[in-house]
Structure formats: C-alpha cells, structure tokens
Amino acid sequence: MQMTRSFFLNSAVIGLVMIALLLAGFSAASPQMLTKGNIYNILVQSSYLMIFASAQTMVLLTRGYDLSLGNTVSLVSVITAMVLVSPWGQAAGAPILLAALCGLGAAVMIGVLNGTLVAATGLNPFIVTLGTMYIVQALGSTVSGGFPVSGVPAQFMALSRLDVLGVPVQIWTLGLATLALHMLLKWSVYGRSLYLVGANPTAATAAGIKTRMVTAMAYVCCSAFAGLGAILLTARTGSGEPTLGANLTLEAIAAAVVGGISTQGGRGGAVAPLIGAVLITLLSNGMDLVQIDGYVQQICLGMIIVIALTLDRFRR
C-alpha cells in the first residue's frame, strides 16, 4: 500500500502524466499542437526555462530562493550585448568569447554576493535576494540607459540557429544541462553535501560539512546557470534586453517545484526542472493555440503550483 502511495505521489510520474494529458487535450482542441514546428517550438522554449529552473533548483535544495535571478538574466544580457558591440570588444579578436566571459563574470559576482549574505549572516534568503534583486535591476537599467542594446554581430545570433547532427542546439542544451546537473548533484561530493544541508543542516554540521560554504556555493551555481541561460537567450533575441528576465524568476521556481523539487530542501533531482519546464511551456503553448486569455493562463499556472506544493507536503 505504501509503495502504491509513493508511486502515485512521485513527482516524475505526476509530471509525465500531466504532460500526456495536456498533449491529448490540446491536440484534440487544436490540430497544430502535434505539428513538427510546434513541437520544435515547445522544446526550444523549454530548454531556456529548464536552465533557469536548474538554477533555482540549486538554492531550493538548501531551503532558499533566489529572487534576483530574473534581473541577473537581464543584466547579463545587457553586458554581453554591450561588449559585443563595443569597439574594444571587436578589437579583442574573439568578441563572442570575451562577451560571454564578461556576462558570466557578472553573474558569478551576483551569486557570490547573494551566497555571502545568506550564508554569513543567516538572514532569510527571501529578504536577501529581494534586496539584491532591486540592486541588480538598478544596475541593468543604469548600464543600458533603460533601452535595449542592439547591433550584436550576426555570428552571435547564429548560435541560436545551429544544428548539431541534425538536432537543434537548444535540444542539445536541454539534454546537456540535465546531464550536467545530474552529475553535479548525484556524482559529486558537493552534490551529496547539498542534499544533506538542505534536509538537515544540524546533522550536516555534526557530520563535519561546511554548511555555510555549501550554501554560498549554491547561490554561485544558481547565478552561473542563470548567466549561461541569459547568454543563450540573448543570442536568440539578438539584443541586450534590460527587461529580458522580467518574468523568469517565478517561472523558474514554478518549473522546479512543479517538477518535484521540494521547497523544504534536500529533495529532488536533475529530471525535476526538465519535466517542470516542459510541462509549463506545453501549458502556455497549448493555451495560446486555443486562444485562452493570458490572465487565465496565469490562474492555471498558479493552480498547478499550489497542487505541486500540496503534493510535496503529502510526500513529507
């Protein structure tokens, strides 16, 4: 009986069942749902959201949140584009590499700030990252002047249109990001420490784990994932957008939670953000196809999050 209950409360099973039901329902309502072009679009959109959900996964496993993620994405986008279009960036000989390094460097610095404040002070992650969210937002608006940074090289935008062995680069990104997160969480000493710190910080400290360092590194990894996603998303949009990550923070948290990452820490795996990202993207795409109002879409997403949180509580 217990095994049956655990199976039906398993996040991966629930997520896959919901994806199947959504596919069946939307394909019956719209013949465009299962077309090759639409499936491609869903996977492409999912790949970006999955990276950001993976970022939030790192801090959710420590019972934290990163509310600055969306604005980090915006700032990285602006910095990357500005380096690409600047004369000194062009003169560097490898502007794309330099721009990517500058963008990732900015993201890591934000992660270090968040991690240091949360780990060293013991302050609530919600409050800390709420504060840094406004700081990063102000930096992005100041650097860009509040306007998009256009004129990025065509070679950079071409990165979003690459095919590798006939498969779009975004789908490769989806798979590689999942594999990288799985290896980090399951095969590394840090990953095992992360789970223990999230599940029971007192026991982790007693076991000799440097809980503050593990927690701080979770925020650094979160921002690094966000920076990578921001660079890829900037290549797709073709400009540095100061509002690029406006809605990404909550969408990323939603994807991680819906996929099965526990908000109480210490539970969930690399497949969770993948399933959550596909489910949320599929829901949004399907409702667009059947012309459901955007506000109704937000209500549906909110209901799914509440259901996911309720199931998480039952699992515990």
Short mmCIF file of C-alpha atoms in Angstrom, two decimals:
data_model
loop_
_atom_site.label_atom_id
_atom_site.label_comp_id
_atom_site.label_asym_id
_atom_site.label_seq_id
_atom_site.Cartn_x
_atom_site.Cartn_y
_atom_site.Cartn_z
CA MET A 1 0.00 0.00 0.00
CA GLN A 2 2.84 2.36 0.94
CA MET A 3 4.63 1.58 -2.35
CA THR A 4 1.46 2.34 -4.31
CA ARG A 5 1.00 5.64 -2.47
CA SER A 6 4.64 6.60 -3.09
CA PHE A 7 4.33 5.78 -6.78
CA PHE A 8 1.30 7.99 -7.29
CA LEU A 9 2.85 10.82 -5.28
CA ASN A 10 6.11 10.54 -7.23
CA SER A 11 6.75 13.90 -8.87
CA ALA A 12 8.17 12.48 -12.09
CA VAL A 13 5.15 10.21 -12.56
CA ILE A 14 2.71 13.03 -11.86
CA GLY A 15 4.57 15.38 -14.20
CA LEU A 16 4.70 12.88 -17.06
CA VAL A 17 1.00 12.05 -16.63
CA MET A 18 0.12 15.76 -16.73
CA ILE A 19 2.24 16.26 -19.86
CA ALA A 20 0.46 13.34 -21.54
CA LEU A 21 -2.96 14.69 -20.55
CA LEU A 22 -2.13 18.19 -21.77
CA LEU A 23 -0.86 16.83 -25.09
CA ALA A 24 -4.01 14.77 -25.55
CA GLY A 25 -6.34 17.61 -24.61
CA PHE A 26 -4.68 20.36 -26.65
CA SER A 27 -4.15 18.14 -29.70
CA ALA A 28 -7.88 17.38 -29.68
CA ALA A 29 -8.65 21.11 -29.48
CA SER A 30 -6.04 22.26 -32.00
CA PRO A 31 -4.57 20.30 -34.92
CA GLN A 32 -1.45 22.48 -34.72
CA MET A 33 -0.38 21.08 -31.35
CA LEU A 34 1.40 17.97 -32.65
CA THR A 35 2.91 19.53 -35.76
CA LYS A 36 6.68 19.30 -36.12
CA GLY A 37 7.07 23.06 -35.97
CA ASN A 38 5.09 23.40 -32.76
CA ILE A 39 6.87 20.52 -31.02
CA TYR A 40 10.17 22.15 -32.00
CA ASN A 41 8.97 25.45 -30.56
CA ILE A 42 7.97 23.80 -27.26
CA LEU A 43 11.35 22.10 -26.91
CA VAL A 44 13.23 25.31 -27.73
CA GLN A 45 11.27 27.32 -25.17
CA SER A 46 11.63 24.53 -22.62
CA SER A 47 15.41 24.48 -23.00
CA TYR A 48 15.77 28.05 -21.76
CA LEU A 49 13.29 27.66 -18.91
CA MET A 50 14.94 24.38 -17.90
CA ILE A 51 18.30 26.13 -17.44
CA PHE A 52 16.72 28.78 -15.22
CA ALA A 53 14.76 26.12 -13.29
CA SER A 54 18.04 24.24 -12.78
CA ALA A 55 19.48 27.44 -11.35
CA GLN A 56 16.65 27.75 -8.83
CA THR A 57 16.97 24.04 -8.04
CA MET A 58 20.42 24.63 -6.54
CA VAL A 59 19.11 27.08 -3.94
CA LEU A 60 15.76 25.35 -3.39
CA LEU A 61 17.69 22.28 -2.26
CA THR A 62 19.11 24.41 0.56
CA ARG A 63 15.62 25.70 1.51
CA GLY A 64 16.32 29.01 -0.20
CA TYR A 65 15.13 31.13 -3.11
CA ASP A 66 16.88 33.49 -5.50
CA LEU A 67 14.53 36.33 -6.32
CA SER A 68 17.31 38.17 -8.14
CA LEU A 69 17.56 35.53 -10.89
CA GLY A 70 15.39 37.35 -13.42
CA ASN A 71 17.25 40.63 -13.04
CA THR A 72 20.56 38.76 -13.20
CA VAL A 73 19.47 37.42 -16.58
CA SER A 74 18.65 40.96 -17.73
CA LEU A 75 21.97 42.39 -16.53
CA VAL A 76 24.00 39.60 -18.15
CA SER A 77 22.09 40.11 -21.40
CA VAL A 78 22.89 43.84 -21.39
CA ILE A 79 26.57 43.36 -20.50
CA THR A 80 27.04 40.63 -23.12
CA ALA A 81 25.48 42.76 -25.85
CA MET A 82 27.42 45.88 -24.84
CA VAL A 83 30.74 44.04 -25.04
CA LEU A 84 29.79 42.59 -28.43
CA VAL A 85 29.01 46.00 -29.95
CA SER A 86 31.81 47.96 -28.25
CA PRO A 87 34.93 48.92 -30.27
CA TRP A 88 37.25 47.34 -27.70
CA GLY A 89 35.18 44.18 -27.74
CA GLN A 90 35.52 43.94 -31.51
CA ALA A 91 39.25 44.69 -31.27
CA ALA A 92 39.76 41.80 -28.86
CA GLY A 93 39.74 39.33 -31.76
CA ALA A 94 37.28 36.99 -30.05
CA PRO A 95 34.34 39.25 -29.13
CA ILE A 96 31.86 36.42 -28.55
CA LEU A 97 34.15 34.64 -26.08
CA LEU A 98 35.02 37.89 -24.32
CA ALA A 99 31.35 38.93 -24.11
CA ALA A 100 30.37 35.53 -22.71
CA LEU A 101 33.12 35.70 -20.09
CA CYS A 102 32.10 39.22 -19.05
CA GLY A 103 28.46 38.18 -18.78
CA LEU A 104 29.24 35.04 -16.79
CA GLY A 105 31.64 37.01 -14.61
CA ALA A 106 28.89 39.45 -13.70
CA ALA A 107 26.52 36.58 -12.92
CA VAL A 108 29.06 34.86 -10.67
CA MET A 109 29.70 38.12 -8.78
CA ILE A 110 25.98 38.41 -8.06
CA GLY A 111 25.97 34.80 -6.88
CA VAL A 112 28.92 35.48 -4.57
CA LEU A 113 27.09 38.48 -3.11
CA ASN A 114 23.88 36.50 -2.53
CA GLY A 115 25.70 33.48 -1.14
CA THR A 116 27.89 35.51 1.20
CA LEU A 117 24.95 37.47 2.59
CA VAL A 118 22.77 34.39 3.10
CA ALA A 119 25.48 32.09 4.48
CA ALA A 120 27.46 34.57 6.57
CA THR A 121 24.58 36.49 8.13
CA GLY A 122 21.96 33.76 8.38
CA LEU A 123 19.35 36.18 7.04
CA ASN A 124 16.25 34.86 5.29
CA PRO A 125 17.15 34.14 1.62
CA PHE A 126 13.85 35.66 0.53
CA ILE A 127 14.74 39.02 2.10
CA VAL A 128 18.38 38.96 0.98
CA THR A 129 17.66 38.18 -2.66
CA LEU A 130 14.74 40.61 -2.68
CA GLY A 131 17.25 43.32 -1.82
CA THR A 132 19.81 42.21 -4.39
CA MET A 133 17.01 41.95 -6.94
CA TYR A 134 16.49 45.71 -6.76
CA ILE A 135 20.24 46.37 -6.80
CA VAL A 136 20.76 44.28 -9.93
CA GLN A 137 17.69 45.79 -11.58
CA ALA A 138 19.08 49.28 -11.00
CA LEU A 139 22.47 48.26 -12.37
CA GLY A 140 20.91 46.85 -15.54
CA SER A 141 18.83 49.96 -16.14
CA THR A 142 21.79 52.26 -15.44
CA VAL A 143 24.22 50.41 -17.70
CA SER A 144 21.76 50.20 -20.60
CA GLY A 145 20.07 53.55 -20.04
CA GLY A 146 16.80 51.64 -19.91
CA PHE A 147 16.93 50.78 -23.63
CA PRO A 148 17.77 47.56 -25.50
CA VAL A 149 21.35 47.19 -26.72
CA SER A 150 21.07 46.37 -30.43
CA GLY A 151 23.53 45.72 -33.22
CA VAL A 152 25.02 42.46 -31.96
CA PRO A 153 27.00 40.53 -34.62
CA ALA A 154 25.18 38.07 -36.85
CA GLN A 155 27.70 35.39 -35.84
CA PHE A 156 26.49 35.63 -32.27
CA MET A 157 22.82 35.38 -33.22
CA ALA A 158 23.67 32.38 -35.42
CA LEU A 159 24.47 30.42 -32.25
CA SER A 160 20.73 30.07 -31.60
CA ARG A 161 20.15 28.60 -35.06
CA LEU A 162 22.86 25.94 -35.04
CA ASP A 163 22.08 22.31 -35.77
CA VAL A 164 24.37 19.56 -34.45
CA LEU A 165 23.92 16.21 -36.19
CA GLY A 166 20.59 17.48 -37.47
CA VAL A 167 19.33 18.33 -33.98
CA PRO A 168 18.75 21.97 -32.96
CA VAL A 169 21.31 23.27 -30.50
CA GLN A 170 18.57 24.13 -27.99
CA ILE A 171 17.59 20.47 -27.70
CA TRP A 172 21.23 19.55 -27.16
CA THR A 173 21.32 22.24 -24.49
CA LEU A 174 18.26 20.70 -22.85
CA GLY A 175 19.93 17.29 -22.64
CA LEU A 176 23.40 18.50 -21.68
CA ALA A 177 22.08 20.82 -18.96
CA THR A 178 20.11 17.94 -17.44
CA LEU A 179 23.16 15.67 -17.57
CA ALA A 180 25.44 18.33 -16.06
CA LEU A 181 23.01 18.97 -13.20
CA HIS A 182 22.62 15.23 -12.58
CA MET A 183 26.39 14.73 -12.42
CA LEU A 184 26.78 17.67 -10.05
CA LEU A 185 24.01 16.56 -7.70
CA LYS A 186 24.49 12.79 -7.72
CA TRP A 187 28.14 12.12 -8.57
CA SER A 188 29.98 14.86 -6.69
CA VAL A 189 30.82 15.26 -3.01
CA TYR A 190 29.37 18.76 -3.18
CA GLY A 191 26.05 17.46 -4.51
CA ARG A 192 25.68 14.95 -1.68
CA SER A 193 26.58 17.66 0.83
CA LEU A 194 23.96 19.94 -0.73
CA TYR A 195 21.21 17.38 -0.13
CA LEU A 196 22.26 16.82 3.48
CA VAL A 197 22.48 20.55 4.23
CA GLY A 198 19.01 21.08 2.81
CA ALA A 199 17.44 18.08 4.53
CA ASN A 200 19.04 18.54 7.96
CA PRO A 201 21.51 21.41 8.50
CA THR A 202 22.20 20.35 12.10
CA ALA A 203 23.13 16.82 11.08
CA ALA A 204 25.24 18.18 8.22
CA THR A 205 27.22 20.37 10.63
CA ALA A 206 27.67 17.42 13.01
CA ALA A 207 29.00 15.36 10.10
CA GLY A 208 31.72 17.93 9.50
CA ILE A 209 30.19 19.54 6.42
CA LYS A 210 30.90 23.24 5.99
CA THR A 211 27.26 24.21 5.69
CA ARG A 212 27.91 27.90 5.09
CA MET A 213 30.28 27.19 2.22
CA VAL A 214 27.87 24.67 0.67
CA THR A 215 25.02 27.17 0.92
CA ALA A 216 27.07 30.02 -0.51
CA MET A 217 28.21 27.89 -3.45
CA ALA A 218 24.59 27.01 -4.22
CA TYR A 219 23.89 30.68 -4.92
CA VAL A 220 27.04 31.00 -7.03
CA CYS A 221 25.99 27.96 -9.09
CA CYS A 222 22.48 29.37 -9.39
CA SER A 223 23.75 32.65 -10.82
CA ALA A 224 26.21 30.86 -13.12
CA PHE A 225 23.36 28.76 -14.58
CA ALA A 226 21.31 31.94 -14.96
CA GLY A 227 24.20 33.67 -16.72
CA LEU A 228 24.60 30.82 -19.19
CA GLY A 229 20.88 30.86 -19.96
CA ALA A 230 20.96 34.64 -20.37
CA ILE A 231 23.74 34.45 -22.98
CA LEU A 232 21.86 31.80 -24.98
CA LEU A 233 18.63 33.78 -24.75
CA THR A 234 20.40 36.97 -25.85
CA ALA A 235 21.69 35.14 -28.93
CA ARG A 236 18.09 34.25 -29.76
CA THR A 237 16.62 37.73 -29.21
CA GLY A 238 19.52 39.45 -30.96
CA SER A 239 19.82 42.28 -28.44
CA GLY A 240 20.64 43.01 -24.83
CA GLU A 241 17.29 43.48 -23.11
CA PRO A 242 17.13 45.22 -19.71
CA THR A 243 13.76 43.51 -19.11
CA LEU A 244 14.66 40.11 -20.56
CA GLY A 245 14.25 38.27 -17.26
CA ALA A 246 11.21 40.17 -16.00
CA ASN A 247 9.04 37.06 -15.51
CA LEU A 248 11.73 34.40 -15.29
CA THR A 249 12.23 34.30 -11.52
CA LEU A 250 8.78 32.98 -10.68
CA GLU A 251 8.58 30.83 -13.83
CA ALA A 252 11.86 29.15 -12.89
CA ILE A 253 10.72 28.50 -9.32
CA ALA A 254 7.41 27.19 -10.65
CA ALA A 255 9.11 24.81 -13.09
CA ALA A 256 11.40 23.43 -10.38
CA VAL A 257 8.57 22.97 -7.86
CA VAL A 258 6.13 21.51 -10.39
CA GLY A 259 8.85 19.09 -11.50
CA GLY A 260 9.34 17.87 -7.94
CA ILE A 261 11.95 19.97 -6.14
CA SER A 262 10.87 20.31 -2.52
CA THR A 263 10.60 23.80 -1.07
CA GLN A 264 11.63 22.27 2.27
CA GLY A 265 15.06 21.39 0.92
CA GLY A 266 17.03 18.21 0.36
CA ARG A 267 14.68 16.55 -2.13
CA GLY A 268 14.53 16.43 -5.93
CA GLY A 269 16.81 15.65 -8.85
CA ALA A 270 18.01 16.86 -12.22
CA VAL A 271 14.96 15.50 -14.03
CA ALA A 272 12.63 17.74 -12.00
CA PRO A 273 13.43 21.06 -13.74
CA LEU A 274 13.27 19.29 -17.12
CA ILE A 275 9.79 17.89 -16.51
CA GLY A 276 8.59 21.12 -14.94
CA ALA A 277 9.92 23.26 -17.79
CA VAL A 278 8.31 21.09 -20.47
CA LEU A 279 5.01 20.99 -18.57
CA ILE A 280 4.79 24.75 -18.07
CA THR A 281 5.89 25.51 -21.64
CA LEU A 282 3.40 23.00 -23.01
CA LEU A 283 0.61 24.51 -20.91
CA SER A 284 1.39 28.03 -22.13
CA ASN A 285 1.79 26.94 -25.74
CA GLY A 286 -1.44 24.94 -25.75
CA MET A 287 -3.49 27.73 -24.23
CA ASP A 288 -2.07 30.15 -26.80
CA LEU A 289 -3.15 27.79 -29.58
CA VAL A 290 -6.72 27.61 -28.29
CA GLN A 291 -6.66 31.38 -27.65
CA ILE A 292 -7.08 31.37 -23.89
CA ASP A 293 -6.58 34.78 -22.29
CA GLY A 294 -3.21 35.47 -20.67
CA TYR A 295 -4.76 36.20 -17.28
CA VAL A 296 -6.50 32.83 -17.33
CA GLN A 297 -3.14 31.24 -18.16
CA GLN A 298 -1.66 32.81 -15.03
CA ILE A 299 -4.53 31.42 -12.96
CA CYS A 300 -3.91 27.93 -14.36
CA LEU A 301 -0.19 28.17 -13.66
CA GLY A 302 -0.89 29.31 -10.11
CA MET A 303 -3.25 26.37 -9.56
CA ILE A 304 -0.60 23.92 -10.78
CA ILE A 305 1.95 25.39 -8.38
CA VAL A 306 -0.49 25.10 -5.45
CA ILE A 307 -1.20 21.46 -6.36
CA ALA A 308 2.53 20.74 -6.59
CA LEU A 309 3.15 22.30 -3.16
CA THR A 310 0.26 20.32 -1.67
CA LEU A 311 1.64 17.05 -3.04
CA ASP A 312 5.08 17.99 -1.73
CA ARG A 313 3.61 18.33 1.76
CA PHE A 314 1.91 14.92 1.50
CA ARG A 315 5.18 13.32 0.39
CA ARG A 316 6.85 14.60 3.55
#
